[in-house]
Amino acid sequence: MIKKAVLTGINQKYDMCCSDSYNTINMYYDQELSFKKAFSCVGKTAIYCAMYQILDGNPDYSIYLNIYNVDTGKLVVGGNLMNEEVSYTDEDWEKTF
């Protein structure tokens, strides 16, 4: 996936991938990644996934985002991007250590 190269270009340990059905994005990073860069990567990847689903004949597409702590592999937050259910706090990050 093209966005994986963008994240690894920022830091080699970061990773982003989407499921084979293009309805789930898994993103691995830490709090060193700025919100602006993270938002940009997620936004571009979500557009890519939505377009793929629509072109594949799925007019009712959905996209879920799972954000993982890259250092521990633990889930920080997950939710449906279409319903704006994905947000986290510093405390959420702390729970993943």
mmCIF file of N, CA, C and O in Angstrom:
data_model
loop_
_atom_site.group_PDB
_atom_site.id
_atom_site.type_symbol
_atom_site.label_atom_id
_atom_site.label_comp_id
_atom_site.label_asym_id
_atom_site.label_seq_id
_atom_site.Cartn_x
_atom_site.Cartn_y
_atom_site.Cartn_z
ATOM 1 N N MET A 1 0.829 -1.177 0.000
ATOM 2 C CA MET A 1 0.000 0.000 0.000
ATOM 3 C C MET A 1 0.876 1.243 0.000
ATOM 4 O O MET A 1 1.871 1.297 0.690
ATOM 5 N N ILE A 2 0.492 2.232 -0.724
ATOM 6 C CA ILE A 2 1.305 3.420 -0.927
ATOM 7 C C ILE A 2 1.524 4.223 0.359
ATOM 8 O O ILE A 2 2.586 4.762 0.574
ATOM 9 N N LYS A 3 0.555 4.311 1.241
ATOM 10 C CA LYS A 3 0.699 5.101 2.455
ATOM 11 C C LYS A 3 1.707 4.488 3.416
ATOM 12 O O LYS A 3 2.267 5.161 4.248
ATOM 13 N N LYS A 4 1.954 3.210 3.309
ATOM 14 C CA LYS A 4 2.965 2.571 4.149
ATOM 15 C C LYS A 4 4.328 3.224 3.906
ATOM 16 O O LYS A 4 5.074 3.482 4.829
ATOM 17 N N ALA A 5 4.622 3.530 2.663
ATOM 18 C CA ALA A 5 5.887 4.178 2.330
ATOM 19 C C ALA A 5 5.960 5.571 2.946
ATOM 20 O O ALA A 5 7.016 6.005 3.379
ATOM 21 N N VAL A 6 4.829 6.267 3.007
ATOM 22 C CA VAL A 6 4.815 7.593 3.604
ATOM 23 C C VAL A 6 5.147 7.509 5.087
ATOM 24 O O VAL A 6 5.959 8.258 5.602
ATOM 25 N N LEU A 7 4.535 6.580 5.792
ATOM 26 C CA LEU A 7 4.809 6.446 7.222
ATOM 27 C C LEU A 7 6.236 5.979 7.482
ATOM 28 O O LEU A 7 6.899 6.490 8.369
ATOM 29 N N THR A 8 6.711 5.012 6.743
ATOM 30 C CA THR A 8 8.077 4.546 6.957
ATOM 31 C C THR A 8 9.087 5.600 6.550
ATOM 32 O O THR A 8 10.211 5.596 7.037
ATOM 33 N N GLY A 9 8.688 6.514 5.664
ATOM 34 C CA GLY A 9 9.553 7.634 5.308
ATOM 35 C C GLY A 9 9.721 8.608 6.460
ATOM 36 O O GLY A 9 10.727 9.286 6.586
ATOM 37 N N ILE A 10 8.729 8.673 7.341
ATOM 38 C CA ILE A 10 8.785 9.523 8.524
ATOM 39 C C ILE A 10 9.637 8.843 9.596
ATOM 40 O O ILE A 10 10.482 9.451 10.221
ATOM 41 N N ASN A 11 9.385 7.554 9.803
ATOM 42 C CA ASN A 11 10.122 6.767 10.788
ATOM 43 C C ASN A 11 10.017 5.306 10.371
ATOM 44 O O ASN A 11 8.918 4.797 10.156
ATOM 45 N N GLN A 12 11.126 4.614 10.275
ATOM 46 C CA GLN A 12 11.149 3.234 9.777
ATOM 47 C C GLN A 12 10.321 2.263 10.609
ATOM 48 O O GLN A 12 9.906 1.235 10.120
ATOM 49 N N LYS A 13 10.064 2.583 11.878
ATOM 50 C CA LYS A 13 9.289 1.649 12.698
ATOM 51 C C LYS A 13 7.783 1.831 12.545
ATOM 52 O O LYS A 13 7.017 0.974 12.952
ATOM 53 N N TYR A 14 7.318 2.923 11.951
ATOM 54 C CA TYR A 14 5.886 3.151 11.763
ATOM 55 C C TYR A 14 5.355 2.260 10.650
ATOM 56 O O TYR A 14 6.078 1.893 9.733
ATOM 57 N N ASP A 15 4.068 1.958 10.723
ATOM 58 C CA ASP A 15 3.459 1.093 9.714
ATOM 59 C C ASP A 15 1.987 1.442 9.553
ATOM 60 O O ASP A 15 1.333 1.858 10.510
ATOM 61 N N MET A 16 1.480 1.293 8.354
ATOM 62 C CA MET A 16 0.063 1.453 8.071
ATOM 63 C C MET A 16 -0.301 0.467 6.984
ATOM 64 O O MET A 16 0.414 0.330 6.000
ATOM 65 N N CYS A 17 -1.392 -0.236 7.188
ATOM 66 C CA CYS A 17 -1.861 -1.169 6.169
ATOM 67 C C CYS A 17 -3.376 -1.224 6.219
ATOM 68 O O CYS A 17 -3.995 -0.809 7.198
ATOM 69 N N CYS A 18 -3.962 -1.700 5.147
ATOM 70 C CA CYS A 18 -5.418 -1.855 5.142
ATOM 71 C C CYS A 18 -5.753 -3.310 4.845
ATOM 72 O O CYS A 18 -4.946 -4.054 4.302
ATOM 73 N N SER A 19 -6.956 -3.693 5.233
ATOM 74 C CA SER A 19 -7.400 -5.067 5.038
ATOM 75 C C SER A 19 -7.609 -5.346 3.547
ATOM 76 O O SER A 19 -7.690 -4.427 2.736
ATOM 77 N N ASP A 20 -7.708 -6.621 3.210
ATOM 78 C CA ASP A 20 -7.919 -7.012 1.815
ATOM 79 C C ASP A 20 -9.215 -6.455 1.242
ATOM 80 O O ASP A 20 -9.322 -6.229 0.044
ATOM 81 N N SER A 21 -10.202 -6.204 2.093
ATOM 82 C CA SER A 21 -11.480 -5.654 1.632
ATOM 83 C C SER A 21 -11.483 -4.122 1.679
ATOM 84 O O SER A 21 -12.494 -3.499 1.375
ATOM 85 N N TYR A 22 -10.382 -3.524 2.056
ATOM 86 C CA TYR A 22 -10.208 -2.072 2.112
ATOM 87 C C TYR A 22 -11.217 -1.384 3.032
ATOM 88 O O TYR A 22 -11.567 -0.228 2.827
ATOM 89 N N ASN A 23 -11.659 -2.077 4.088
ATOM 90 C CA ASN A 23 -12.591 -1.445 5.017
ATOM 91 C C ASN A 23 -11.983 -1.216 6.401
ATOM 92 O O ASN A 23 -12.628 -0.668 7.281
ATOM 93 N N THR A 24 -10.734 -1.621 6.607
ATOM 94 C CA THR A 24 -10.064 -1.420 7.883
ATOM 95 C C THR A 24 -8.637 -0.942 7.647
ATOM 96 O O THR A 24 -7.907 -1.531 6.860
ATOM 97 N N ILE A 25 -8.290 0.123 8.337
ATOM 98 C CA ILE A 25 -6.924 0.653 8.296
ATOM 99 C C ILE A 25 -6.294 0.401 9.660
ATOM 100 O O ILE A 25 -6.871 0.757 10.689
ATOM 101 N N ASN A 26 -5.139 -0.212 9.682
ATOM 102 C CA ASN A 26 -4.370 -0.419 10.907
ATOM 103 C C ASN A 26 -3.132 0.453 10.847
ATOM 104 O O ASN A 26 -2.349 0.350 9.901
ATOM 105 N N MET A 27 -2.974 1.300 11.844
ATOM 106 C CA MET A 27 -1.873 2.255 11.859
ATOM 107 C C MET A 27 -1.072 2.076 13.140
ATOM 108 O O MET A 27 -1.632 2.047 14.231
ATOM 109 N N TYR A 28 0.244 1.939 12.994
ATOM 110 C CA TYR A 28 1.156 1.748 14.123
ATOM 111 C C TYR A 28 2.120 2.928 14.182
ATOM 112 O O TYR A 28 2.895 3.147 13.255
ATOM 113 N N TYR A 29 2.041 3.700 15.266
ATOM 114 C CA TYR A 29 2.964 4.825 15.451
ATOM 115 C C TYR A 29 3.041 5.165 16.924
ATOM 116 O O TYR A 29 2.469 4.471 17.762
ATOM 117 N N ASP A 30 3.752 6.231 17.253
ATOM 118 C CA ASP A 30 3.856 6.672 18.636
ATOM 119 C C ASP A 30 3.501 8.142 18.721
ATOM 120 O O ASP A 30 3.162 8.762 17.718
ATOM 121 N N GLN A 31 3.581 8.695 19.907
ATOM 122 C CA GLN A 31 3.179 10.084 20.095
ATOM 123 C C GLN A 31 4.196 11.081 19.554
ATOM 124 O O GLN A 31 3.949 12.278 19.581
ATOM 125 N N GLU A 32 5.295 10.595 19.039
ATOM 126 C CA GLU A 32 6.272 11.483 18.412
ATOM 127 C C GLU A 32 5.777 11.970 17.051
ATOM 128 O O GLU A 32 6.187 13.023 16.578
ATOM 129 N N LEU A 33 4.892 11.201 16.422
ATOM 130 C CA LEU A 33 4.323 11.590 15.125
ATOM 131 C C LEU A 33 3.328 12.716 15.363
ATOM 132 O O LEU A 33 2.417 12.587 16.182
ATOM 133 N N SER A 34 3.494 13.809 14.658
ATOM 134 C CA SER A 34 2.609 14.954 14.854
ATOM 135 C C SER A 34 1.190 14.630 14.395
ATOM 136 O O SER A 34 0.976 13.798 13.505
ATOM 137 N N PHE A 35 0.235 15.312 14.999
ATOM 138 C CA PHE A 35 -1.164 15.128 14.622
ATOM 139 C C PHE A 35 -1.358 15.442 13.142
ATOM 140 O O PHE A 35 -2.071 14.736 12.439
ATOM 141 N N LYS A 36 -0.712 16.475 12.667
ATOM 142 C CA LYS A 36 -0.848 16.895 11.269
ATOM 143 C C LYS A 36 -0.410 15.787 10.315
ATOM 144 O O LYS A 36 -1.100 15.463 9.344
ATOM 145 N N LYS A 37 0.718 15.167 10.585
ATOM 146 C CA LYS A 37 1.203 14.092 9.723
ATOM 147 C C LYS A 37 0.317 12.854 9.829
ATOM 148 O O LYS A 37 0.006 12.213 8.836
ATOM 149 N N ALA A 38 -0.096 12.511 11.043
ATOM 150 C CA ALA A 38 -0.959 11.345 11.232
ATOM 151 C C ALA A 38 -2.288 11.560 10.524
ATOM 152 O O ALA A 38 -2.778 10.673 9.809
ATOM 153 N N PHE A 39 -2.889 12.723 10.697
ATOM 154 C CA PHE A 39 -4.170 13.037 10.071
ATOM 155 C C PHE A 39 -4.063 12.992 8.549
ATOM 156 O O PHE A 39 -4.939 12.464 7.872
ATOM 157 N N SER A 40 -2.978 13.518 8.024
ATOM 158 C CA SER A 40 -2.764 13.522 6.580
ATOM 159 C C SER A 40 -2.669 12.094 6.033
ATOM 160 O O SER A 40 -3.297 11.761 5.032
ATOM 161 N N CYS A 41 -1.899 11.250 6.692
ATOM 162 C CA CYS A 41 -1.738 9.861 6.248
ATOM 163 C C CYS A 41 -3.053 9.093 6.329
ATOM 164 O O CYS A 41 -3.423 8.373 5.402
ATOM 165 N N VAL A 42 -3.778 9.256 7.429
ATOM 166 C CA VAL A 42 -5.056 8.564 7.588
ATOM 167 C C VAL A 42 -6.052 9.057 6.552
ATOM 168 O O VAL A 42 -6.757 8.263 5.927
ATOM 169 N N GLY A 43 -6.112 10.363 6.360
ATOM 170 C CA GLY A 43 -7.060 10.926 5.396
ATOM 171 C C GLY A 43 -6.833 10.420 3.982
ATOM 172 O O GLY A 43 -7.783 10.002 3.300
ATOM 173 N N LYS A 44 -5.606 10.436 3.552
ATOM 174 C CA LYS A 44 -5.284 9.965 2.196
ATOM 175 C C LYS A 44 -5.570 8.475 2.044
ATOM 176 O O LYS A 44 -6.087 8.030 1.023
ATOM 177 N N THR A 45 -5.253 7.711 3.058
ATOM 178 C CA THR A 45 -5.491 6.267 3.005
ATOM 179 C C THR A 45 -6.990 5.974 3.020
ATOM 180 O O THR A 45 -7.466 5.094 2.301
ATOM 181 N N ALA A 46 -7.748 6.720 3.813
ATOM 182 C CA ALA A 46 -9.200 6.531 3.869
ATOM 183 C C ALA A 46 -9.840 6.832 2.520
ATOM 184 O O ALA A 46 -10.746 6.103 2.078
ATOM 185 N N ILE A 47 -9.390 7.864 1.853
ATOM 186 C CA ILE A 47 -9.918 8.195 0.522
ATOM 187 C C ILE A 47 -9.610 7.061 -0.444
ATOM 188 O O ILE A 47 -10.472 6.626 -1.218
ATOM 189 N N TYR A 48 -8.410 6.548 -0.400
ATOM 190 C CA TYR A 48 -8.004 5.423 -1.246
ATOM 191 C C TYR A 48 -8.896 4.209 -0.992
ATOM 192 O O TYR A 48 -9.398 3.572 -1.916
ATOM 193 N N CYS A 49 -9.124 3.897 0.276
ATOM 194 C CA CYS A 49 -9.948 2.736 0.632
ATOM 195 C C CYS A 49 -11.403 2.932 0.194
ATOM 196 O O CYS A 49 -12.030 2.003 -0.325
ATOM 197 N N ALA A 50 -11.935 4.125 0.415
ATOM 198 C CA ALA A 50 -13.317 4.405 0.006
ATOM 199 C C ALA A 50 -13.471 4.298 -1.514
ATOM 200 O O ALA A 50 -14.432 3.695 -2.004
ATOM 201 N N MET A 51 -12.529 4.858 -2.246
ATOM 202 C CA MET A 51 -12.597 4.786 -3.711
ATOM 203 C C MET A 51 -12.529 3.348 -4.184
ATOM 204 O O MET A 51 -13.273 2.949 -5.086
ATOM 205 N N TYR A 52 -11.679 2.545 -3.584
ATOM 206 C CA TYR A 52 -11.577 1.145 -3.976
ATOM 207 C C TYR A 52 -12.887 0.422 -3.729
ATOM 208 O O TYR A 52 -13.360 -0.330 -4.578
ATOM 209 N N GLN A 53 -13.505 0.654 -2.561
ATOM 210 C CA GLN A 53 -14.767 0.000 -2.259
ATOM 211 C C GLN A 53 -15.870 0.420 -3.236
ATOM 212 O O GLN A 53 -16.645 -0.416 -3.704
ATOM 213 N N ILE A 54 -15.939 1.704 -3.539
ATOM 214 C CA ILE A 54 -16.958 2.207 -4.476
ATOM 215 C C ILE A 54 -16.734 1.626 -5.866
ATOM 216 O O ILE A 54 -17.675 1.143 -6.506
ATOM 217 N N LEU A 55 -15.492 1.642 -6.341
ATOM 218 C CA LEU A 55 -15.194 1.103 -7.669
ATOM 219 C C LEU A 55 -15.379 -0.408 -7.730
ATOM 220 O O LEU A 55 -15.586 -0.969 -8.804
ATOM 221 N N ASP A 56 -15.350 -1.055 -6.571
ATOM 222 C CA ASP A 56 -15.575 -2.490 -6.500
ATOM 223 C C ASP A 56 -17.074 -2.815 -6.375
ATOM 224 O O ASP A 56 -17.447 -3.959 -6.202
ATOM 225 N N GLY A 57 -17.905 -1.780 -6.442
ATOM 226 C CA GLY A 57 -19.354 -1.997 -6.442
ATOM 227 C C GLY A 57 -20.018 -1.897 -5.090
ATOM 228 O O GLY A 57 -21.163 -2.312 -4.919
ATOM 229 N N ASN A 58 -19.345 -1.348 -4.095
ATOM 230 C CA ASN A 58 -19.915 -1.223 -2.762
ATOM 231 C C ASN A 58 -20.279 0.234 -2.489
ATOM 232 O O ASN A 58 -19.460 0.997 -1.982
ATOM 233 N N PRO A 59 -21.523 0.649 -2.803
ATOM 234 C CA PRO A 59 -21.896 2.051 -2.592
ATOM 235 C C PRO A 59 -22.044 2.415 -1.115
ATOM 236 O O PRO A 59 -22.020 3.583 -0.747
ATOM 237 N N ASP A 60 -22.203 1.424 -0.247
ATOM 238 C CA ASP A 60 -22.355 1.657 1.191
ATOM 239 C C ASP A 60 -21.058 1.337 1.920
ATOM 240 O O ASP A 60 -21.029 0.565 2.871
ATOM 241 N N TYR A 61 -19.972 1.949 1.479
ATOM 242 C CA TYR A 61 -18.667 1.654 2.046
ATOM 243 C C TYR A 61 -18.570 2.120 3.500
ATOM 244 O O TYR A 61 -19.298 2.994 3.943
ATOM 245 N N SER A 62 -17.670 1.498 4.220
ATOM 246 C CA SER A 62 -17.350 1.915 5.582
ATOM 247 C C SER A 62 -15.855 1.720 5.793
ATOM 248 O O SER A 62 -15.234 0.881 5.146
ATOM 249 N N ILE A 63 -15.303 2.514 6.663
ATOM 250 C CA ILE A 63 -13.868 2.431 6.943
ATOM 251 C C ILE A 63 -13.654 2.504 8.449
ATOM 252 O O ILE A 63 -14.117 3.429 9.111
ATOM 253 N N TYR A 64 -12.978 1.508 8.969
ATOM 254 C CA TYR A 64 -12.633 1.456 10.382
ATOM 255 C C TYR A 64 -11.149 1.745 10.528
ATOM 256 O O TYR A 64 -10.348 1.325 9.701
ATOM 257 N N LEU A 65 -10.806 2.455 11.570
ATOM 258 C CA LEU A 65 -9.415 2.798 11.846
ATOM 259 C C LEU A 65 -9.031 2.235 13.204
ATOM 260 O O LEU A 65 -9.735 2.451 14.195
ATOM 261 N N ASN A 66 -7.948 1.501 13.232
ATOM 262 C CA ASN A 66 -7.363 1.007 14.476
ATOM 263 C C ASN A 66 -5.991 1.636 14.616
ATOM 264 O O ASN A 66 -5.156 1.524 13.718
ATOM 265 N N ILE A 67 -5.772 2.303 15.741
ATOM 266 C CA ILE A 67 -4.482 2.927 16.008
ATOM 267 C C ILE A 67 -3.799 2.132 17.111
ATOM 268 O O ILE A 67 -4.365 1.916 18.182
ATOM 269 N N TYR A 68 -2.579 1.685 16.808
ATOM 270 C CA TYR A 68 -1.806 0.866 17.737
ATOM 271 C C TYR A 68 -0.555 1.607 18.186
ATOM 272 O O TYR A 68 0.039 2.365 17.415
ATOM 273 N N ASN A 69 -0.149 1.359 19.402
ATOM 274 C CA ASN A 69 1.124 1.846 19.912
ATOM 275 C C ASN A 69 2.217 1.003 19.256
ATOM 276 O O ASN A 69 2.279 -0.203 19.467
ATOM 277 N N VAL A 70 3.051 1.608 18.451
ATOM 278 C CA VAL A 70 4.063 0.860 17.704
ATOM 279 C C VAL A 70 5.075 0.187 18.626
ATOM 280 O O VAL A 70 5.631 -0.852 18.286
ATOM 281 N N ASP A 71 5.303 0.741 19.799
ATOM 282 C CA ASP A 71 6.302 0.184 20.712
ATOM 283 C C ASP A 71 5.810 -1.069 21.438
ATOM 284 O O ASP A 71 6.599 -1.959 21.747
ATOM 285 N N THR A 72 4.497 -1.145 21.710
ATOM 286 C CA THR A 72 3.959 -2.284 22.456
ATOM 287 C C THR A 72 3.044 -3.178 21.624
ATOM 288 O O THR A 72 2.761 -4.298 22.018
ATOM 289 N N GLY A 73 2.552 -2.648 20.499
ATOM 290 C CA GLY A 73 1.617 -3.409 19.675
ATOM 291 C C GLY A 73 0.198 -3.416 20.212
ATOM 292 O O GLY A 73 -0.681 -4.064 19.646
ATOM 293 N N LYS A 74 -0.060 -2.681 21.287
ATOM 294 C CA LYS A 74 -1.391 -2.657 21.895
ATOM 295 C C LYS A 74 -2.279 -1.605 21.229
ATOM 296 O O LYS A 74 -1.804 -0.538 20.827
ATOM 297 N N LEU A 75 -3.571 -1.934 21.138
ATOM 298 C CA LEU A 75 -4.557 -1.039 20.547
ATOM 299 C C LEU A 75 -4.764 0.179 21.441
ATOM 300 O O LEU A 75 -5.043 0.041 22.634
ATOM 301 N N VAL A 76 -4.633 1.368 20.853
ATOM 302 C CA VAL A 76 -4.896 2.613 21.567
ATOM 303 C C VAL A 76 -6.372 2.955 21.435
ATOM 304 O O VAL A 76 -7.059 3.229 22.411
ATOM 305 N N VAL A 77 -6.867 2.928 20.207
ATOM 306 C CA VAL A 77 -8.262 3.258 19.928
ATOM 307 C C VAL A 77 -8.649 2.671 18.578
ATOM 308 O O VAL A 77 -7.809 2.480 17.706
ATOM 309 N N GLY A 78 -9.907 2.382 18.427
ATOM 310 C CA GLY A 78 -10.429 1.902 17.154
ATOM 311 C C GLY A 78 -11.847 2.381 17.001
ATOM 312 O O GLY A 78 -12.552 2.637 17.976
ATOM 313 N N GLY A 79 -12.276 2.536 15.753
ATOM 314 C CA GLY A 79 -13.647 2.978 15.523
ATOM 315 C C GLY A 79 -13.919 3.226 14.063
ATOM 316 O O GLY A 79 -13.048 3.103 13.204
ATOM 317 N N ASN A 80 -15.141 3.589 13.795
ATOM 318 C CA ASN A 80 -15.603 3.842 12.437
ATOM 319 C C ASN A 80 -15.290 5.283 12.066
ATOM 320 O O ASN A 80 -15.801 6.212 12.698
ATOM 321 N N LEU A 81 -14.479 5.472 11.040
ATOM 322 C CA LEU A 81 -14.141 6.825 10.596
ATOM 323 C C LEU A 81 -15.352 7.568 10.060
ATOM 324 O O LEU A 81 -15.431 8.791 10.152
ATOM 325 N N MET A 82 -16.295 6.842 9.511
ATOM 326 C CA MET A 82 -17.467 7.470 8.911
ATOM 327 C C MET A 82 -18.361 8.101 9.981
ATOM 328 O O MET A 82 -19.092 9.033 9.704
ATOM 329 N N ASN A 83 -18.301 7.595 11.194
ATOM 330 C CA ASN A 83 -19.119 8.114 12.291
ATOM 331 C C ASN A 83 -18.304 8.972 13.254
ATOM 332 O O ASN A 83 -18.774 9.290 14.338
ATOM 333 N N GLU A 84 -17.080 9.287 12.875
ATOM 334 C CA GLU A 84 -16.181 10.109 13.682
ATOM 335 C C GLU A 84 -16.029 9.563 15.096
ATOM 336 O O GLU A 84 -16.044 10.294 16.077
ATOM 337 N N GLU A 85 -15.859 8.257 15.216
ATOM 338 C CA GLU A 85 -15.740 7.605 16.518
ATOM 339 C C GLU A 85 -14.294 7.406 16.969
ATOM 340 O O GLU A 85 -14.071 6.776 17.979
ATOM 341 N N VAL A 86 -13.342 7.928 16.246
ATOM 342 C CA VAL A 86 -11.946 7.639 16.559
ATOM 343 C C VAL A 86 -11.281 8.870 17.173
ATOM 344 O O VAL A 86 -11.023 9.852 16.493
ATOM 345 N N SER A 87 -11.041 8.801 18.466
ATOM 346 C CA SER A 87 -10.299 9.848 19.147
ATOM 347 C C SER A 87 -9.613 9.213 20.355
ATOM 348 O O SER A 87 -10.015 8.159 20.828
ATOM 349 N N TYR A 88 -8.560 9.861 20.836
ATOM 350 C CA TYR A 88 -7.835 9.327 21.979
ATOM 351 C C TYR A 88 -7.211 10.463 22.773
ATOM 352 O O TYR A 88 -7.101 11.587 22.296
ATOM 353 N N THR A 89 -6.814 10.129 23.979
ATOM 354 C CA THR A 89 -6.181 11.088 24.876
ATOM 355 C C THR A 89 -4.794 10.579 25.266
ATOM 356 O O THR A 89 -4.439 9.440 24.965
ATOM 357 N N ASP A 90 -4.056 11.404 25.968
ATOM 358 C CA ASP A 90 -2.752 10.968 26.485
ATOM 359 C C ASP A 90 -2.912 9.771 27.410
ATOM 360 O O ASP A 90 -2.073 8.878 27.431
ATOM 361 N N GLU A 91 -3.997 9.758 28.173
ATOM 362 C CA GLU A 91 -4.251 8.643 29.090
ATOM 363 C C GLU A 91 -4.454 7.332 28.323
ATOM 364 O O GLU A 91 -4.043 6.264 28.784
ATOM 365 N N ASP A 92 -5.105 7.421 27.169
ATOM 366 C CA ASP A 92 -5.292 6.225 26.337
ATOM 367 C C ASP A 92 -3.948 5.647 25.912
ATOM 368 O O ASP A 92 -3.755 4.435 25.916
ATOM 369 N N TRP A 93 -3.001 6.526 25.553
ATOM 370 C CA TRP A 93 -1.663 6.067 25.189
ATOM 371 C C TRP A 93 -0.964 5.428 26.372
ATOM 372 O O TRP A 93 -0.330 4.398 26.256
ATOM 373 N N GLU A 94 -1.094 6.070 27.535
ATOM 374 C CA GLU A 94 -0.429 5.560 28.743
ATOM 375 C C GLU A 94 -0.899 4.151 29.097
ATOM 376 O O GLU A 94 -0.109 3.333 29.592
ATOM 377 N N LYS A 95 -2.156 3.844 28.837
ATOM 378 C CA LYS A 95 -2.701 2.515 29.130
ATOM 379 C C LYS A 95 -2.093 1.424 28.255
ATOM 380 O O LYS A 95 -2.207 0.255 28.581
ATOM 381 N N THR A 96 -1.447 1.798 27.169
ATOM 382 C CA THR A 96 -0.893 0.803 26.248
ATOM 383 C C THR A 96 0.549 0.430 26.568
ATOM 384 O O THR A 96 1.161 -0.349 25.846
ATOM 385 N N PHE A 97 1.093 0.975 27.645
ATOM 386 C CA PHE A 97 2.467 0.625 28.037
ATOM 387 C C PHE A 97 2.485 -0.456 29.077
ATOM 388 O O PHE A 97 1.595 -0.731 29.759
#
